[in-house]
Coordinates of C-alpha atoms and ligand atoms in Angstrom, one line a residue:
X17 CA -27.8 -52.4 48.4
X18 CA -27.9 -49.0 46.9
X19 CA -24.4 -47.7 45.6
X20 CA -24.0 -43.9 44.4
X21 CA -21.0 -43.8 41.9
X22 CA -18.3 -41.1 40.5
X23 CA -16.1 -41.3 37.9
X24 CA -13.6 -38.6 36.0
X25 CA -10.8 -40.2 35.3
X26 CA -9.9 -38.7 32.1
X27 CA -12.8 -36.6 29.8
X28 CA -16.4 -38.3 31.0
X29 CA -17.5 -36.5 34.5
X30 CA -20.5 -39.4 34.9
X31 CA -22.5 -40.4 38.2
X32 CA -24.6 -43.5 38.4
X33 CA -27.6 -44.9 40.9
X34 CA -27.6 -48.7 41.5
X35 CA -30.4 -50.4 43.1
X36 CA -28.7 -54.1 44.0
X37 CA -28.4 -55.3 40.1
X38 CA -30.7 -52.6 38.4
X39 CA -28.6 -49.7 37.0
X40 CA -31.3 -46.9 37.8
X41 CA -29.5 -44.1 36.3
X42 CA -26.3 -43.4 34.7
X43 CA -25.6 -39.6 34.2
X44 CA -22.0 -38.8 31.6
X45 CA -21.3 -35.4 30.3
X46 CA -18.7 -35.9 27.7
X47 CA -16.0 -32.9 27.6
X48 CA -15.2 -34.1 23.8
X49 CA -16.4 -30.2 23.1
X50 CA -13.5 -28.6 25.1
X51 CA -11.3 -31.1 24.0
X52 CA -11.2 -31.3 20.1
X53 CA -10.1 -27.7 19.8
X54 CA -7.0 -28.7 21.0
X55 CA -6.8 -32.1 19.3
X56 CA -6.7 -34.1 22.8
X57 CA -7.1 -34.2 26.4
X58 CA -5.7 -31.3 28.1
X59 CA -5.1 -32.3 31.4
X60 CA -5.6 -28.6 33.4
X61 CA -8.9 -28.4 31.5
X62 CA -10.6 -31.9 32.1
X63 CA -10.5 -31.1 35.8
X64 CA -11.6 -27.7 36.0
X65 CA -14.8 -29.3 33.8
X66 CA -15.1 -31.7 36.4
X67 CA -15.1 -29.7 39.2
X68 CA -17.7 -27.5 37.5
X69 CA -20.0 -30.6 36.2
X70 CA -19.6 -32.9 39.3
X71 CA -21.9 -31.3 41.7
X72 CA -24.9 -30.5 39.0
X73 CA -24.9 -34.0 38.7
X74 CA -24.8 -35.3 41.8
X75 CA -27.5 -32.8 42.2
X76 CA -29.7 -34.4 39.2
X77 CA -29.2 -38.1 40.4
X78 CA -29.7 -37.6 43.9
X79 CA -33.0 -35.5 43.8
X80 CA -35.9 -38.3 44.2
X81 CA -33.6 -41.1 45.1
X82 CA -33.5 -43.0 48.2
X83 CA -30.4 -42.6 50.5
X84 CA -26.9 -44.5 49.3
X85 CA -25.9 -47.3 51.2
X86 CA -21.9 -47.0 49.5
X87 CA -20.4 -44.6 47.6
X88 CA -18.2 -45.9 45.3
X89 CA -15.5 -44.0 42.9
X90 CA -12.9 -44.6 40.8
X91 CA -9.8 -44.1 42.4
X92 CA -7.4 -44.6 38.8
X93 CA -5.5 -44.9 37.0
X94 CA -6.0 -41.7 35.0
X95 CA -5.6 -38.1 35.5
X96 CA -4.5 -36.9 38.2
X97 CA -6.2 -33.7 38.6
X98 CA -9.1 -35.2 37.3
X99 CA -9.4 -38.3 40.0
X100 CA -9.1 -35.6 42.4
X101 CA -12.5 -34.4 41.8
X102 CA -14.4 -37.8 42.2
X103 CA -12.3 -38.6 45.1
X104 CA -13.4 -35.4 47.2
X105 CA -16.7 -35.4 46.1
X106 CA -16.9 -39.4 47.1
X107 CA -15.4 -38.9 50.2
X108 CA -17.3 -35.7 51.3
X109 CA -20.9 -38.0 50.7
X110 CA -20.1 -41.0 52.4
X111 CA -18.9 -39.0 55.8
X112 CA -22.1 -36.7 55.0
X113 CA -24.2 -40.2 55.3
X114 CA -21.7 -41.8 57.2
X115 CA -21.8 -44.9 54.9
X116 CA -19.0 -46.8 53.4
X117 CA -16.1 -45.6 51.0
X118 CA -15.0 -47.9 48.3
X119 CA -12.3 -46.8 45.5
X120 CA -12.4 -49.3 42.4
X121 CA -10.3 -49.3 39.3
X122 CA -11.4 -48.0 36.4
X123 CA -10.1 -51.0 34.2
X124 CA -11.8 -53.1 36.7
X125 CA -14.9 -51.5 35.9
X126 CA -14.2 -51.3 31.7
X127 CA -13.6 -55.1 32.2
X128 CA -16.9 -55.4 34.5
X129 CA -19.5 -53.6 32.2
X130 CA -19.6 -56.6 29.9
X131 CA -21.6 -58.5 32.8
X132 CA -24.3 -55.3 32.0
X133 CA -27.3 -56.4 30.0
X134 CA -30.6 -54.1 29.6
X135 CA -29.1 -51.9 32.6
X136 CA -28.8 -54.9 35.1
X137 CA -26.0 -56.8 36.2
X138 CA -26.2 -60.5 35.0
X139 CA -23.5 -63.9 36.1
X140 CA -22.1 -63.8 33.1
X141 CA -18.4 -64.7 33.7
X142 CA -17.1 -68.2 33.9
X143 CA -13.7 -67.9 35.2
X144 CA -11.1 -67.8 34.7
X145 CA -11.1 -66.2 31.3
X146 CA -9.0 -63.9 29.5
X147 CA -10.0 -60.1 29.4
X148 CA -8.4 -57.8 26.6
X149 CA -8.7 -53.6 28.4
X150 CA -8.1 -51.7 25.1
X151 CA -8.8 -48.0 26.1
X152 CA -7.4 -44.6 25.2
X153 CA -4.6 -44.9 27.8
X154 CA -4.4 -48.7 28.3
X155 CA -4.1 -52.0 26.2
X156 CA -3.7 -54.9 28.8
X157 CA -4.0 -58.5 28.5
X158 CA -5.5 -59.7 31.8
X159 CA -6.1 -63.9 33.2
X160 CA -9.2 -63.1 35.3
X161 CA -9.7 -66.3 38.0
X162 CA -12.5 -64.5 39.7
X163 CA -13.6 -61.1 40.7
X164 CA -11.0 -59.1 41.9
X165 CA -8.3 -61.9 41.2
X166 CA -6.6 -60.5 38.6
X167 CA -3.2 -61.5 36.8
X168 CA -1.2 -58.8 34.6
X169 CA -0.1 -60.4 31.4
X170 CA 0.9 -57.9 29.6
X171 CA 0.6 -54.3 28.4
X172 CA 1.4 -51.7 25.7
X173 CA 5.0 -51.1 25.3
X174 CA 4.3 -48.0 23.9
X175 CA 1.0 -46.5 22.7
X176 CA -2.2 -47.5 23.9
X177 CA -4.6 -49.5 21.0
X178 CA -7.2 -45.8 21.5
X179 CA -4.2 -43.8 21.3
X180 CA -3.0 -45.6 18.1
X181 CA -6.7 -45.0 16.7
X182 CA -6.6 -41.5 17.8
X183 CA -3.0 -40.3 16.5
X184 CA -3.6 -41.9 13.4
X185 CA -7.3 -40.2 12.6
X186 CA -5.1 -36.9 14.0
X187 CA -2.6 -37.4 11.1
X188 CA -5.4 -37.7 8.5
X189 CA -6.8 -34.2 9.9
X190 CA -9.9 -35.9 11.6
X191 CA -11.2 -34.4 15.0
X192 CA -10.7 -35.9 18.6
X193 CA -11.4 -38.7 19.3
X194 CA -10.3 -40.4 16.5
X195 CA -11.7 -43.8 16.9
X196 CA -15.4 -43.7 16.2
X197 CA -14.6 -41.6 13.6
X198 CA -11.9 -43.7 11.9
X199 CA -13.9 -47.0 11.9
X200 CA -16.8 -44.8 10.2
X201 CA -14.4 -43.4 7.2
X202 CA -13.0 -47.3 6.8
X203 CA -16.4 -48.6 6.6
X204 CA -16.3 -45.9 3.4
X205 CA -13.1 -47.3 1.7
X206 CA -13.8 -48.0 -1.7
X207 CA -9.9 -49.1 -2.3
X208 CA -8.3 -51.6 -0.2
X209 CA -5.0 -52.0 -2.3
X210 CA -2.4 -51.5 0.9
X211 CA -1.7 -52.9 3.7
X212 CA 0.2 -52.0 7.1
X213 CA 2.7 -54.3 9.0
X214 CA 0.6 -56.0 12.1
X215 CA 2.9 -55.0 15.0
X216 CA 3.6 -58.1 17.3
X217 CA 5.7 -57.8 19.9
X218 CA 7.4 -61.6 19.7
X219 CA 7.8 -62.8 23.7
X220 CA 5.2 -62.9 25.8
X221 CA 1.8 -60.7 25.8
X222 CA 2.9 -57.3 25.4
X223 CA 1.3 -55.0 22.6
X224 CA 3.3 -52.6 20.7
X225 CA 1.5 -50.0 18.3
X226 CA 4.0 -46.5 17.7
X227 CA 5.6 -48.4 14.9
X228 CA 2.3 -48.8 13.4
X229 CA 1.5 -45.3 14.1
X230 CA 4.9 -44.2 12.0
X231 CA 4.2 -46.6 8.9
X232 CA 1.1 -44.6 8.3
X233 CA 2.9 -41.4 8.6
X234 CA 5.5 -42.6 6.3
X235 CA 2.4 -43.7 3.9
X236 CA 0.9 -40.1 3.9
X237 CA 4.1 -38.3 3.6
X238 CA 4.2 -35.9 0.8
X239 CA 1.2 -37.4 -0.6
X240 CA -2.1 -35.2 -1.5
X241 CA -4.5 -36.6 1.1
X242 CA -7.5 -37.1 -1.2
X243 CA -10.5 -38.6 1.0
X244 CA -10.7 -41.5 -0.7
X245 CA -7.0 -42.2 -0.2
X246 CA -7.5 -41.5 3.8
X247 CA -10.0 -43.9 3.7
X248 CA -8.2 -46.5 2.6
X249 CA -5.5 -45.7 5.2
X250 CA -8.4 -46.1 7.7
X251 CA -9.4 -49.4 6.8
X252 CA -5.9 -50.8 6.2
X253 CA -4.9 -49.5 9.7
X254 CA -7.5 -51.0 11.7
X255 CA -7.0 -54.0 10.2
X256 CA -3.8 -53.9 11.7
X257 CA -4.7 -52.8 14.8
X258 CA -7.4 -55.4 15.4
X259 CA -5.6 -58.0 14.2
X260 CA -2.4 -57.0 16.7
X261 CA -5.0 -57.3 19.3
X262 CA -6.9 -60.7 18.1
X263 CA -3.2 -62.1 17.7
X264 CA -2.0 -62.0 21.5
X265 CA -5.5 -62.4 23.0
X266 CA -5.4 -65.8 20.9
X267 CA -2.4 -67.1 22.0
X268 CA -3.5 -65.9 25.9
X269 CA -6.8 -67.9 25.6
X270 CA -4.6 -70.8 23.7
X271 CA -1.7 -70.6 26.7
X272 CA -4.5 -70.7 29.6
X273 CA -7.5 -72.7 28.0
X274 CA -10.4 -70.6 29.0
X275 CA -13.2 -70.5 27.5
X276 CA -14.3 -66.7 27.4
X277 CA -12.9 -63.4 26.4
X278 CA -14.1 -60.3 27.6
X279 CA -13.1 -57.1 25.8
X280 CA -13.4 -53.6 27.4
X281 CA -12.2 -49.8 27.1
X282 CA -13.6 -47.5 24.9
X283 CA -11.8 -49.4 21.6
X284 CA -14.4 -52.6 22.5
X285 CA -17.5 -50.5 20.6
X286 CA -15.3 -50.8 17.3
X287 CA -17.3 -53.2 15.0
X288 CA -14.7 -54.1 13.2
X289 CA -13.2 -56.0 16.1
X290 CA -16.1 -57.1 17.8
X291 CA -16.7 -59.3 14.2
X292 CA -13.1 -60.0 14.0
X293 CA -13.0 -61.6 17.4
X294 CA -16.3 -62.9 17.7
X295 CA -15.7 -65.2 14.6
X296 CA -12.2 -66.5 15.3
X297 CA -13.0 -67.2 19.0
X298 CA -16.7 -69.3 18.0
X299 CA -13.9 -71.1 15.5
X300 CA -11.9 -72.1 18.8
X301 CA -15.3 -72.7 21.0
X302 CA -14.9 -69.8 22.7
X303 CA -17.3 -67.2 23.8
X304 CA -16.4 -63.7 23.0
X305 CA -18.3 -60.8 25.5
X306 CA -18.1 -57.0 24.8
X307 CA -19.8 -54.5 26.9
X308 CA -23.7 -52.7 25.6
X309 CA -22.1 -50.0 23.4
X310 CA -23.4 -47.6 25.8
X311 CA -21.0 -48.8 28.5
X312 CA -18.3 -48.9 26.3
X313 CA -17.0 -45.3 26.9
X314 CA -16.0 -43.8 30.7
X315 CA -19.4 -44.2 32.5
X316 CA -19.8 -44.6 36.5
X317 CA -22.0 -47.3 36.4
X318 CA -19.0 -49.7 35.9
X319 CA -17.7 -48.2 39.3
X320 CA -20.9 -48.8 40.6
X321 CA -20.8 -52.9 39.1
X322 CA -16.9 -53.2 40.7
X323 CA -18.3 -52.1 44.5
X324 CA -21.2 -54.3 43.4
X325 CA -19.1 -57.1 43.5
X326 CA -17.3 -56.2 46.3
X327 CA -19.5 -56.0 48.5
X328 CA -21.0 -59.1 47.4
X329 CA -17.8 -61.0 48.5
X330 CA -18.8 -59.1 51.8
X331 CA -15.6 -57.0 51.7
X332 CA -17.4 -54.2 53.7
X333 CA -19.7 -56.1 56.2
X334 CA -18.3 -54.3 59.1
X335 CA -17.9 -51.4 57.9
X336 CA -20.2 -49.1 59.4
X337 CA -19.0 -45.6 58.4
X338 CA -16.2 -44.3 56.2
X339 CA -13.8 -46.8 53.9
X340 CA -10.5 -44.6 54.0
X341 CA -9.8 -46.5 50.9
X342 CA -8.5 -43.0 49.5
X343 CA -5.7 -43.5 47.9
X344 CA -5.3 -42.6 44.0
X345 CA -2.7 -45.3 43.0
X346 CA -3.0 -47.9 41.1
X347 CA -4.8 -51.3 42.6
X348 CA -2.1 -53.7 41.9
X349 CA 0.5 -52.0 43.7
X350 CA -2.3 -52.3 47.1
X351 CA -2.9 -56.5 45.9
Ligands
LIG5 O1 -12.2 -46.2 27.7 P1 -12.3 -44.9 27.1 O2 -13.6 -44.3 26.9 O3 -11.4 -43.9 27.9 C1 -10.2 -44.2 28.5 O4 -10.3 -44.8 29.6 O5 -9.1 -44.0 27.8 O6 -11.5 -45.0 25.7 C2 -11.4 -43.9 24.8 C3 -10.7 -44.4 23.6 C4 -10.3 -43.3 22.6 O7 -9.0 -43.4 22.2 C5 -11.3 -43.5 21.5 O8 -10.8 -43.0 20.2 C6 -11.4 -45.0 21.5 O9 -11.5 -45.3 22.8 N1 -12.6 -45.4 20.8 C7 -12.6 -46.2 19.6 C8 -14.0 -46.3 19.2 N2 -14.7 -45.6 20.1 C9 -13.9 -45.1 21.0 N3 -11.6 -46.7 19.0 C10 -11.9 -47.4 17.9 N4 -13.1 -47.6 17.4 C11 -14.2 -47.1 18.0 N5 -15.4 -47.2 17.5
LIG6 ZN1 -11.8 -45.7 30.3

């Protein structure tokens, strides 16, 4: 099965080629550039650059490759201006080759890409397991039984774990996005004398970072920022971030006795937690799996994997033209 794939749900406009497993090519043109002036995502922006990337790349991955069998896209959550843009694109190719229309969910797909290994899709999975989506816009603790069985344990109450990342390097007058670039300048901490509360949200699996987010402003306030001293706040913070996010993932994978974890979003390339998790899961017997860093970040190949599996299941056997699986709303509400 060949599947073309869209995605531009939030700053990435990316299309990807699948060939049954291989992942032939995987095109993403970040908009980080129009971005960082402003300090963020602006929303009006992302989907003008989308409309204005989408077709050179369809362009690019489509020259020299064989006819789509599916087109896939992702469908949300994100942006609403920006989903627009894969939606219509998606939906104009598979009437033009009158194949089959599949929207996936982006989480889905974050969740997914750990199953990627040297471009190719592998079984990797042994269900059910626990997945952790900790992404610019999402922190969600997930009991996966099997693909596309998914149960919602809990989420953010209030910030998302990338959004924590990215408000905090904002604060200590680093560009957007702030996480790469604060898990570089903690790497550099020389002083490691402070600490910040680990916020735990007490019932259930629910995540809670703003008050995290506020004892760091209260820590810089009226202080000189000397780079050394932001440092420190950039280790001492993702310590408490990581460990906010190792402490419920435990207790999920303690509660439902699995024996994987699978971390995704673009907060799953931070080293710090991959080594944080990967050593107190091996403790407990259990197998920690993160996505290749490279499909870490919004990419369309993970849209590409989620139809993958769908169609595997045979969900569009008899389906011989369009999927009006159109909707932009988020997939749990349809399950
Ligand atoms: O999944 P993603 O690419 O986009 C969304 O779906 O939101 O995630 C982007 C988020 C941003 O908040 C970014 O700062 C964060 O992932 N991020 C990181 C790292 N790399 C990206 N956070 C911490 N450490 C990193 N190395
Ligand atoms: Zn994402």
């Amino acid at each position: 099965m060949k599947i073309l794939a869209l995605e531009s749900t939030c700053d990435e406009t990316s299309v990807a080629f699948l060939n049954g497993r291989k992942i032939e090519k995987n095109l993403v043109y970040s908009q980080i550039k129009i971005h960082r002036k402003y300090k963020g995502v602006v929303p009006e922006a992302a989907s003008r650059a989308h409309s204005e990337k989408m077709a050179a790349l369809l362009k690019k991955i489509t020259a020299n490759s064989k006819k789509p069998q599916a087109i896939t896209f992702c469908r949300g959550p994100g942006l609403n201006g920006s989903l627009i843009v894969s939606a219509v694109a998606a939906k104009t190719l598979s009437e033009y080759y009158a194949i089959p229309l599949i929207g996936v969910n982006h989480l889905e797909g974050h969740f997914l890409s750990c199953e990627i290994e040297n471009d190719e899709i592998k079984n990797k999975f042994k269900f059910p397991l626990i997945v952790l989506i900790a992404s610019g816009g999402h922190s969600e603790l997930w009991l996966a039984e099997n693909y596309g069985i998914y149960k919602l344990l809990g989420s953010t109450r209030d910030d998302a774990a990338g959004e924590a990342f990215d408000k905090t390097a904002k604060l200590l007058g680093f560009p957007y996005p702030g996480g790469p670039i604060l898990e570089r300048e903690a790497l550099k901490a020389s002083k490691k004398d402070f600490s910040f509360p680990i916020p735990f949200v007490r019932e259930g699996f629910d995540f809670s970072f703003s008050g995290l987010k506020t004892a760091v402003a209260y820590k810089l306030d009226g202080k000189k920022l000397s780079i050394g001293f932001k440092r420190s706040v950039c280790y001492a913070f993702q310590e408490a971030a990581v460990e906010a996010l190792l402490k419920k993932t435990a207790q999920a994978a303690e509660k439902y006795k699995v024996k994987q974890i699978a971390v995704g979003g673009g907060v799953s390339a931070n080293g710090r937690l991959r080594e944080a998790f990967t050593s107190y899961f091996k403790g407990k017997n259990i197998e920690t799996l993160f996505p290749q860093k490279k499909y870490c970040s919004d990419n369309a190949a993970m849209a590409g994997l989620c139809a993958f599996r769908r169609l595997e299941a045979g969900e569009f056997k008899n389906c011989v033209s369009v999927n009006a699986d159109l909707k932009i709303e988020s997939w749990r509400k349809k399950c």
